[in-house]
PDB file of C-alpha atoms and ligand atoms in Angstrom:
ATOM      1  CA  MET S  21     -41.477  42.425-101.728  1.00 67.00           C
ATOM      2  CA  LYS S  22     -43.260  40.406 -99.095  1.00 65.00           C
ATOM      3  CA  TYR S  23     -44.660  41.049 -95.640  1.00 60.00           C
ATOM      4  CA  PRO S  24     -44.847  39.505 -93.218  1.00 51.00           C
ATOM      5  CA  LYS S  25     -42.985  36.243 -93.444  1.00 37.00           C
ATOM      6  CA  GLN S  26     -45.701  34.248 -91.717  1.00 33.00           C
ATOM      7  CA  LEU S  27     -48.209  35.152 -94.391  1.00 30.00           C
ATOM      8  CA  HIS S  28     -46.459  32.862 -96.840  1.00 31.00           C
ATOM      9  CA  LEU S  29     -48.582  30.159 -98.344  1.00 29.00           C
ATOM     10  CA  PRO S  30     -47.263  26.689 -97.587  1.00 32.00           C
ATOM     11  CA  GLY S  31     -45.126  25.241-100.383  1.00 35.00           C
ATOM     12  CA  ALA S  32     -47.664  22.492-100.960  1.00 33.00           C
ATOM     13  CA  VAL S  33     -50.335  25.029-101.851  1.00 33.00           C
ATOM     14  CA  PHE S  34     -47.984  26.678-104.356  1.00 33.00           C
ATOM     15  CA  GLY S  35     -47.108  23.269-105.743  1.00 33.00           C
ATOM     16  CA  CYS S  36     -50.730  22.335-106.367  1.00 30.00           C
ATOM     17  CA  LEU S  37     -51.507  25.709-107.872  1.00 31.00           C
ATOM     18  CA  LEU S  38     -48.512  25.452-110.170  1.00 30.00           C
ATOM     19  CA  MET S  39     -49.421  21.953-111.266  1.00 31.00           C
ATOM     20  CA  LEU S  40     -52.888  23.143-112.169  1.00 29.00           C
ATOM     21  CA  LEU S  41     -51.474  26.078-114.100  1.00 30.00           C
ATOM     22  CA  PHE S  42     -48.957  23.877-115.872  1.00 29.00           C
ATOM     23  CA  ALA S  43     -51.697  21.475-116.887  1.00 29.00           C
ATOM     24  CA  ALA S  44     -53.880  24.280-118.176  1.00 29.00           C
ATOM     25  CA  CYS S  45     -51.052  26.037-120.010  1.00 29.00           C
ATOM     26  CA  SER S  46     -49.668  22.852-121.542  1.00 30.00           C
ATOM     27  CA  GLN S  47     -53.043  22.061-123.003  1.00 29.00           C
ATOM     28  CA  LYS S  48     -53.319  25.508-124.494  1.00 31.00           C
ATOM     29  CA  ASP S  49     -49.785  25.303-125.783  1.00 29.00           C
ATOM     30  CA  LYS S  50     -50.492  22.063-127.603  1.00 28.00           C
ATOM     31  CA  GLU S  51     -53.440  23.627-129.359  1.00 28.00           C
ATOM     32  CA  MET S  52     -51.345  26.580-130.423  1.00 29.00           C
ATOM     33  CA  LYS S  53     -48.238  24.702-131.412  1.00 30.00           C
ATOM     34  CA  ASP S  54     -48.719  25.120-135.140  1.00 36.00           C
ATOM     35  CA  ALA S  55     -49.662  28.744-134.827  1.00 35.00           C
ATOM     36  CA  SER S  56     -46.769  29.851-132.668  1.00 35.00           C
ATOM     37  CA  PRO S  57     -43.157  28.771-132.150  1.00 42.00           C
ATOM     38  CA  ALA S  58     -43.318  30.055-128.563  1.00 51.00           C
ATOM     39  CA  ALA S  59     -41.508  28.033-125.919  1.00 62.00           C
ATOM     40  CA  ASP S  60     -43.773  25.877-123.755  1.00 78.00           C
ATOM     41  CA  VAL S  61     -44.315  26.411-120.050  1.00 81.00           C
ATOM     42  CA  GLU S  62     -42.012  23.533-119.086  1.00 77.00           C
ATOM     43  CA  THR S  63     -39.142  24.978-121.132  1.00 79.00           C
ATOM     44  CA  MET S  64     -39.728  28.459-119.751  1.00 84.00           C
ATOM     45  CA  THR S  65     -39.764  27.036-116.216  1.00 86.00           C
ATOM     46  CA  GLU S  66     -36.557  25.099-116.915  1.00 82.00           C
ATOM     47  CA  TYR S  67     -34.949  28.320-118.130  1.00 85.00           C
ATOM     48  CA  LEU S  68     -36.063  30.314-115.065  1.00 86.00           C
ATOM     49  CA  VAL S  69     -34.822  27.589-112.700  1.00 85.00           C
ATOM     50  CA  SER S  70     -31.492  27.542-114.588  1.00 81.00           C
ATOM     51  CA  GLN S  71     -31.236  31.257-113.820  1.00 82.00           C
ATOM     52  CA  GLY S  72     -31.597  30.512-110.116  1.00 80.00           C
ATOM     53  CA  PHE S  73     -35.271  31.308-109.618  1.00 87.00           C
ATOM     54  CA  ASP S  74     -37.272  29.090-107.270  1.00 87.00           C
ATOM     55  CA  GLY S  75     -39.369  26.759-109.441  1.00 87.00           C
ATOM     56  CA  GLN S  76     -42.062  26.741-106.769  1.00 86.00           C
ATOM     57  CA  GLN S  77     -42.460  30.510-107.035  1.00 90.00           C
ATOM     58  CA  ILE S  78     -43.189  30.957-110.717  1.00 90.00           C
ATOM     59  CA  VAL S  79     -46.757  31.771-111.696  1.00 90.00           C
ATOM     60  CA  PHE S  80     -47.716  31.985-115.355  1.00 88.00           C
ATOM     61  CA  GLU S  81     -50.499  34.358-116.300  1.00 88.00           C
ATOM     62  CA  LYS S  82     -51.962  35.028-119.731  1.00 81.00           C
ATOM     63  CA  ASP S  83     -49.308  37.422-120.993  1.00 84.00           C
ATOM     64  CA  ARG S  84     -46.759  37.540-118.196  1.00 89.00           C
ATOM     65  CA  VAL S  85     -45.045  35.512-115.509  1.00 89.00           C
ATOM     66  CA  ILE S  86     -44.744  36.483-111.837  1.00 91.00           C
ATOM     67  CA  ILE S  87     -41.595  35.211-110.139  1.00 89.00           C
ATOM     68  CA  GLU S  88     -40.903  35.098-106.400  1.00 87.00           C
ATOM     69  CA  GLN S  89     -44.088  37.111-105.774  1.00 87.00           C
ATOM     70  CA  ASP S  90     -42.955  40.462-107.084  1.00 88.00           C
ATOM     71  CA  ILE S  91     -40.781  40.168-110.187  1.00 89.00           C
ATOM     72  CA  ILE S  92     -42.799  40.465-113.373  1.00 90.00           C
ATOM     73  CA  MET S  93     -41.607  39.487-116.835  1.00 86.00           C
ATOM     74  CA  THR S  94     -43.727  39.825-119.966  1.00 85.00           C
ATOM     75  CA  MET S  95     -44.225  36.709-122.078  1.00 83.00           C
ATOM     76  CA  PRO S  96     -42.436  38.161-125.167  1.00 79.00           C
ATOM     77  CA  GLU S  97     -39.477  39.096-122.938  1.00 80.00           C
ATOM     78  CA  LEU S  98     -39.346  35.620-121.397  1.00 82.00           C
ATOM     79  CA  GLU S  99     -39.697  33.921-124.779  1.00 81.00           C
ATOM     80  CA  LYS S 100     -36.814  35.967-126.146  1.00 74.00           C
ATOM     81  CA  ARG S 101     -34.616  35.046-123.197  1.00 78.00           C
ATOM     82  CA  VAL S 102     -35.499  31.361-123.573  1.00 79.00           C
ATOM     83  CA  ALA S 103     -34.668  31.516-127.298  1.00 73.00           C
ATOM     84  CA  ASP S 104     -31.276  33.105-126.545  1.00 70.00           C
ATOM     85  CA  TRP S 105     -30.644  30.525-123.820  1.00 70.00           C
ATOM     86  CA  GLN S 106     -31.442  27.639-126.153  1.00 72.00           C
ATOM     87  CA  GLU S 107     -29.204  29.098-128.849  1.00 66.00           C
ATOM     88  CA  GLU S 108     -26.428  29.486-126.303  1.00 63.00           C
ATOM     89  CA  LYS S 109     -26.885  25.890-125.103  1.00 65.00           C
ATOM     90  CA  ALA S 110     -26.735  24.688-128.706  1.00 62.00           C
ATOM     91  CA  GLY S 111     -23.340  26.364-129.081  1.00 55.00           C
ATOM     92  CA  GLY S 112     -24.510  29.380-131.037  1.00 46.00           C
ATOM     93  CA  VAL S 113     -23.061  32.855-130.720  1.00 39.00           C
ATOM     94  CA  GLN S 114     -23.540  34.312-127.263  1.00 30.00           C
ATOM     95  CA  THR S 115     -25.311  37.606-127.616  1.00 24.00           C
ATOM     96  CA  GLU S 116     -25.227  40.489-125.176  1.00 21.00           C
ATOM     97  CA  GLN S 117     -28.983  40.441-124.978  1.00 17.00           C
ATOM     98  CA  ARG S 118     -29.190  39.087-121.452  1.00 26.00           C
ATOM     99  CA  ARG S 119     -27.064  41.893-120.160  1.00 26.00           C
ATOM    100  CA  HIS S 120     -28.970  44.520-122.115  1.00 32.00           C
ATOM    101  CA  THR S 121     -32.311  43.227-120.965  1.00 48.00           C
ATOM    102  CA  SER S 122     -31.149  43.097-117.376  1.00 74.00           C
ATOM    103  CA  LEU S 123     -29.789  46.602-117.059  1.00 93.00           C
ATOM    104  CA  ILE S 124     -30.729  50.082-118.222  1.00 95.00           C
ATOM    105  CA  SER S 125     -28.678  51.522-121.074  1.00 95.00           C
ATOM    106  CA  ASN S 126     -26.571  54.632-120.590  1.00 96.00           C
ATOM    107  CA  SER S 127     -29.159  56.580-122.583  1.00 96.00           C
ATOM    108  CA  TYR S 128     -31.607  56.282-119.695  1.00 97.00           C
ATOM    109  CA  ASN S 129     -29.864  55.213-116.501  1.00 97.00           C
ATOM    110  CA  SER S 130     -28.764  58.676-115.382  1.00 98.00           C
ATOM    111  CA  ASN S 131     -32.360  59.899-115.295  1.00 98.00           C
ATOM    112  CA  VAL S 132     -35.025  57.258-114.849  1.00 98.00           C
ATOM    113  CA  ARG S 133     -38.243  59.244-115.058  1.00 98.00           C
ATOM    114  CA  ILE S 134     -41.013  58.090-112.733  1.00 98.00           C
ATOM    115  CA  TYR S 135     -44.678  59.044-112.952  1.00 98.00           C
ATOM    116  CA  ILE S 136     -46.979  58.615-109.957  1.00 98.00           C
ATOM    117  CA  ASP S 137     -50.568  57.781-110.857  1.00 98.00           C
ATOM    118  CA  PRO S 138     -53.103  60.196-109.271  1.00 98.00           C
ATOM    119  CA  GLY S 139     -54.683  57.219-107.449  1.00 98.00           C
ATOM    120  CA  VAL S 140     -51.603  56.732-105.274  1.00 98.00           C
ATOM    121  CA  PRO S 141     -52.313  57.936-101.703  1.00 98.00           C
ATOM    122  CA  THR S 142     -50.178  60.687-100.165  1.00 98.00           C
ATOM    123  CA  ALA S 143     -48.322  58.388 -97.771  1.00 98.00           C
ATOM    124  CA  TRP S 144     -47.158  56.169-100.641  1.00 98.00           C
ATOM    125  CA  ARG S 145     -46.266  59.283-102.720  1.00 98.00           C
ATOM    126  CA  THR S 146     -44.017  60.380 -99.888  1.00 98.00           C
ATOM    127  CA  ALA S 147     -42.392  56.941-100.006  1.00 98.00           C
ATOM    128  CA  VAL S 148     -41.888  57.211-103.781  1.00 98.00           C
ATOM    129  CA  GLN S 149     -40.203  60.611-103.400  1.00 98.00           C
ATOM    130  CA  GLY S 150     -38.101  59.218-100.548  1.00 98.00           C
ATOM    131  CA  ALA S 151     -37.079  56.209-102.610  1.00 98.00           C
ATOM    132  CA  VAL S 152     -36.009  58.454-105.499  1.00 98.00           C
ATOM    133  CA  ASN S 153     -33.967  60.501-103.011  1.00 98.00           C
ATOM    134  CA  ASN S 154     -32.435  57.293-101.613  1.00 98.00           C
ATOM    135  CA  TRP S 155     -31.205  56.061-104.990  1.00 98.00           C
ATOM    136  CA  ASN S 156     -29.986  59.539-105.933  1.00 98.00           C
ATOM    137  CA  SER S 157     -27.984  59.716-102.695  1.00 98.00           C
ATOM    138  CA  ILE S 158     -25.617  56.952-103.806  1.00 98.00           C
ATOM    139  CA  SER S 159     -22.365  58.524-104.964  1.00 98.00           C
ATOM    140  CA  GLY S 160     -19.943  57.060-107.471  1.00 98.00           C
ATOM    141  CA  THR S 161     -22.658  55.826-109.832  1.00 98.00           C
ATOM    142  CA  ARG S 162     -24.262  57.253-112.939  1.00 98.00           C
ATOM    143  CA  LEU S 163     -27.674  55.961-111.814  1.00 98.00           C
ATOM    144  CA  GLY S 164     -30.192  58.725-111.227  1.00 98.00           C
ATOM    145  CA  MET S 165     -33.972  59.126-111.017  1.00 98.00           C
ATOM    146  CA  SER S 166     -36.549  61.866-111.041  1.00 98.00           C
ATOM    147  CA  ILE S 167     -40.305  62.223-110.691  1.00 98.00           C
ATOM    148  CA  THR S 168     -42.098  63.577-113.740  1.00 98.00           C
ATOM    149  CA  THR S 169     -45.616  64.962-113.883  1.00 97.00           C
ATOM    150  CA  SER S 170     -45.936  63.888-117.499  1.00 96.00           C
ATOM    151  CA  GLN S 171     -47.034  60.288-117.934  1.00 96.00           C
ATOM    152  CA  SER S 172     -46.084  60.265-121.612  1.00 96.00           C
ATOM    153  CA  ASN S 173     -42.583  61.339-120.662  1.00 95.00           C
ATOM    154  CA  ALA S 174     -42.145  58.626-118.006  1.00 98.00           C
ATOM    155  CA  HIS S 175     -40.162  55.379-118.143  1.00 98.00           C
ATOM    156  CA  CYS S 176     -41.863  53.867-115.108  1.00 98.00           C
ATOM    157  CA  VAL S 177     -45.375  54.346-113.732  1.00 98.00           C
ATOM    158  CA  VAL S 178     -46.231  53.819-110.060  1.00 98.00           C
ATOM    159  CA  PHE S 179     -49.858  52.814-109.541  1.00 98.00           C
ATOM    160  CA  MET S 180     -52.186  51.131-107.046  1.00 98.00           C
ATOM    161  CA  GLY S 181     -53.484  47.599-107.163  1.00 97.00           C
ATOM    162  CA  TYR S 182     -55.343  45.660-104.509  1.00 97.00           C
ATOM    163  CA  GLN S 183     -55.093  42.014-103.540  1.00 95.00           C
ATOM    164  CA  ASN S 184     -55.445  40.185-100.241  1.00 93.00           C
ATOM    165  CA  ALA S 185     -52.084  38.473-100.764  1.00 90.00           C
ATOM    166  CA  ASN S 186     -48.539  38.488 -99.407  1.00 87.00           C
ATOM    167  CA  TRP S 187     -46.946  40.900-101.865  1.00 92.00           C
ATOM    168  CA  VAL S 188     -46.715  44.539-100.818  1.00 95.00           C
ATOM    169  CA  ALA S 189     -45.593  45.856-104.190  1.00 97.00           C
ATOM    170  CA  ARG S 190     -44.223  44.429-107.415  1.00 95.00           C
ATOM    171  CA  ALA S 191     -42.220  45.713-110.336  1.00 96.00           C
ATOM    172  CA  TYR S 192     -40.930  44.936-113.790  1.00 94.00           C
ATOM    173  CA  LEU S 193     -37.240  44.368-114.451  1.00 94.00           C
ATOM    174  CA  PRO S 194     -35.501  46.404-117.184  1.00 95.00           C
ATOM    175  CA  SER S 195     -36.105  45.335-120.763  1.00 92.00           C
ATOM    176  CA  GLY S 196     -34.487  46.394-124.021  1.00 91.00           C
ATOM    177  CA  GLY S 197     -32.249  48.885-122.234  1.00 94.00           C
ATOM    178  CA  LEU S 198     -35.203  50.647-120.655  1.00 96.00           C
ATOM    179  CA  PRO S 199     -36.131  50.675-116.956  1.00 96.00           C
ATOM    180  CA  GLY S 200     -38.860  48.359-115.697  1.00 96.00           C
ATOM    181  CA  VAL S 201     -42.138  49.878-116.877  1.00 97.00           C
ATOM    182  CA  SER S 202     -44.110  49.900-113.639  1.00 97.00           C
ATOM    183  CA  VAL S 203     -44.319  49.499-109.902  1.00 97.00           C
ATOM    184  CA  GLU S 204     -47.671  48.297-108.577  1.00 97.00           C
ATOM    185  CA  ILE S 205     -48.442  48.935-104.903  1.00 97.00           C
ATOM    186  CA  ASN S 206     -50.854  46.636-103.068  1.00 97.00           C
ATOM    187  CA  GLY S 207     -53.441  48.829-101.326  1.00 97.00           C
ATOM    188  CA  TYR S 208     -54.044  45.954 -98.905  1.00 96.00           C
ATOM    189  CA  TYR S 209     -50.913  47.224 -97.134  1.00 96.00           C
ATOM    190  CA  ASN S 210     -51.845  50.914 -96.959  1.00 97.00           C
ATOM    191  CA  SER S 211     -51.516  50.862 -93.174  1.00 96.00           C
ATOM    192  CA  LEU S 212     -47.816  49.963 -93.162  1.00 96.00           C
ATOM    193  CA  SER S 213     -45.644  52.498 -91.371  1.00 96.00           C
ATOM    194  CA  ALA S 214     -43.790  55.158 -93.364  1.00 97.00           C
ATOM    195  CA  SER S 215     -40.497  53.389 -92.757  1.00 97.00           C
ATOM    196  CA  TYR S 216     -41.732  50.096 -94.229  1.00 96.00           C
ATOM    197  CA  LYS S 217     -43.300  51.973 -97.145  1.00 97.00           C
ATOM    198  CA  LEU S 218     -39.985  53.666 -97.863  1.00 98.00           C
ATOM    199  CA  PHE S 219     -38.100  50.357 -97.767  1.00 97.00           C
ATOM    200  CA  THR S 220     -40.733  48.797-100.044  1.00 97.00           C
ATOM    201  CA  ILE S 221     -40.571  51.430-102.773  1.00 98.00           C
ATOM    202  CA  THR S 222     -36.785  51.698-102.603  1.00 98.00           C
ATOM    203  CA  HIS S 223     -36.693  47.901-103.072  1.00 95.00           C
ATOM    204  CA  GLU S 224     -39.095  47.991-106.026  1.00 97.00           C
ATOM    205  CA  PHE S 225     -37.054  50.673-107.788  1.00 97.00           C
ATOM    206  CA  GLY S 226     -34.130  48.295-107.230  1.00 96.00           C
ATOM    207  CA  HIS S 227     -35.961  45.778-109.453  1.00 95.00           C
ATOM    208  CA  THR S 228     -36.814  48.560-111.921  1.00 96.00           C
ATOM    209  CA  VAL S 229     -33.091  49.218-112.405  1.00 96.00           C
ATOM    210  CA  GLY S 230     -32.168  45.533-112.606  1.00 95.00           C
ATOM    211  CA  PHE S 231     -31.477  44.107-109.152  1.00 92.00           C
ATOM    212  CA  HIS S 232     -32.680  40.656-108.100  1.00 89.00           C
ATOM    213  CA  HIS S 233     -33.289  39.452-104.547  1.00 86.00           C
ATOM    214  CA  THR S 234     -30.225  39.064-102.343  1.00 83.00           C
ATOM    215  CA  ASN S 235     -31.816  36.263-100.359  1.00 80.00           C
ATOM    216  CA  GLN S 236     -32.587  34.112-103.372  1.00 76.00           C
ATOM    217  CA  THR S 237     -30.352  32.685-106.051  1.00 75.00           C
ATOM    218  CA  SER S 238     -31.854  34.218-109.185  1.00 77.00           C
ATOM    219  CA  GLY S 239     -29.770  36.463-111.380  1.00 81.00           C
ATOM    220  CA  ILE S 240     -25.998  36.688-111.553  1.00 85.00           C
ATOM    221  CA  HIS S 241     -23.876  37.463-108.495  1.00 84.00           C
ATOM    222  CA  ILE S 242     -22.235  40.854-108.973  1.00 87.00           C
ATOM    223  CA  PRO S 243     -18.494  40.200-108.604  1.00 86.00           C
ATOM    224  CA  GLY S 244     -16.865  42.123-105.796  1.00 87.00           C
ATOM    225  CA  THR S 245     -20.005  42.405-103.671  1.00 87.00           C
ATOM    226  CA  PRO S 246     -20.525  40.463-100.470  1.00 84.00           C
ATOM    227  CA  THR S 247     -22.090  37.016-100.686  1.00 77.00           C
ATOM    228  CA  SER S 248     -23.922  37.667 -97.419  1.00 80.00           C
ATOM    229  CA  ASP S 249     -25.939  40.874 -97.170  1.00 84.00           C
ATOM    230  CA  PRO S 250     -28.972  40.148 -94.966  1.00 82.00           C
ATOM    231  CA  ASN S 251     -29.984  43.779 -94.451  1.00 88.00           C
ATOM    232  CA  SER S 252     -29.768  44.655 -98.135  1.00 91.00           C
ATOM    233  CA  VAL S 253     -32.668  46.644 -99.548  1.00 93.00           C
ATOM    234  CA  MET S 254     -32.975  43.830-102.063  1.00 91.00           C
ATOM    235  CA  ASN S 255     -33.877  41.259 -99.419  1.00 88.00           C
ATOM    236  CA  SER S 256     -37.341  40.071-100.443  1.00 84.00           C
ATOM    237  CA  PHE S 257     -38.717  40.573 -96.927  1.00 86.00           C
ATOM    238  CA  ILE S 258     -39.314  44.172 -95.982  1.00 87.00           C
ATOM    239  CA  LEU S 259     -37.570  45.769 -93.056  1.00 89.00           C
ATOM    240  CA  PRO S 260     -37.918  49.248 -91.576  1.00 93.00           C
ATOM    241  CA  TRP S 261     -35.802  51.555 -93.743  1.00 97.00           C
ATOM    242  CA  ALA S 262     -32.337  51.967 -92.205  1.00 96.00           C
ATOM    243  CA  GLY S 263     -30.334  53.059 -95.241  1.00 97.00           C
ATOM    244  CA  PHE S 264     -28.546  51.072 -97.919  1.00 96.00           C
ATOM    245  CA  THR S 265     -25.969  48.491 -96.877  1.00 93.00           C
ATOM    246  CA  SER S 266     -22.415  48.935 -98.119  1.00 93.00           C
ATOM    247  CA  GLY S 267     -23.172  45.984-100.409  1.00 92.00           C
ATOM    248  CA  ASP S 268     -26.143  47.828-101.951  1.00 94.00           C
ATOM    249  CA  VAL S 269     -23.967  50.876-102.590  1.00 95.00           C
ATOM    250  CA  LEU S 270     -21.105  48.843-104.048  1.00 94.00           C
ATOM    251  CA  ALA S 271     -23.430  46.816-106.282  1.00 93.00           C
ATOM    252  CA  THR S 272     -24.964  50.007-107.680  1.00 95.00           C
ATOM    253  CA  GLN S 273     -21.539  51.527-108.325  1.00 95.00           C
ATOM    254  CA  ILE S 274     -20.449  48.345-110.128  1.00 93.00           C
ATOM    255  CA  ILE S 275     -23.462  47.876-112.406  1.00 94.00           C
ATOM    256  CA  TYR S 276     -23.858  51.599-113.177  1.00 96.00           C
ATOM    257  CA  PRO S 277     -20.306  52.952-113.025  1.00 95.00           C
ATOM    258  CA  LEU S 278     -19.596  56.634-113.565  1.00 95.00           C
TER     259      LEU S 278
HETATM  260 ZN1   ZN H  27     -38.575  42.072-104.727  1.00 53.69          ZN
END
């Protein structure tokens, strides 16, 4: 989730940063080769690009990777996906893992429990409640959410971070049949209007339940949904909240049918 468009770093800056990271990670990987069978950064990047992610927008951190500014994947999760992908390429049995890791299982998808950290300011709390209401308003789907006051009982935690950067909030995708584990809000954008806040959190919960960006090519196109949906909540640039598009509603009904 990004705002505003003009805050984007030029591609060249990303490129240089990535090259530096690749160099650093490759070195580390070489040293660890005997100790760990983990896929190297180049292979992981090749996998992510094969899935439609922009190779210029992949940043590797110590134990996770941040894709297109606001999609987070843990290293074990990514390594598992790469292993499955390599097995598939080698002609091995295609597992259902990709689908299970991308969506929430029926055990959890009718009530995704969300906990709001006490550090989240009131205006963002209002947006979280509004976003839960938004997703619950979609009919013809089994997807549902609620806010819980018990952190230990929660699937997903909403908390504050702070960075002078062009992401407003970021979230984990589902993993192992469970919802994405957290949504981090960037306090740098605390002054956004309520309408932008609501769009932002509704968008991040979209990632939490397994949606990718509509304006990028990552993920798998959901058959039967429009191929052009510029006002979708899953556009990576925030808009004032104006409701879901018919494409958003249809996509939700298709991936989480009654
Ligand atoms: Zn996003």
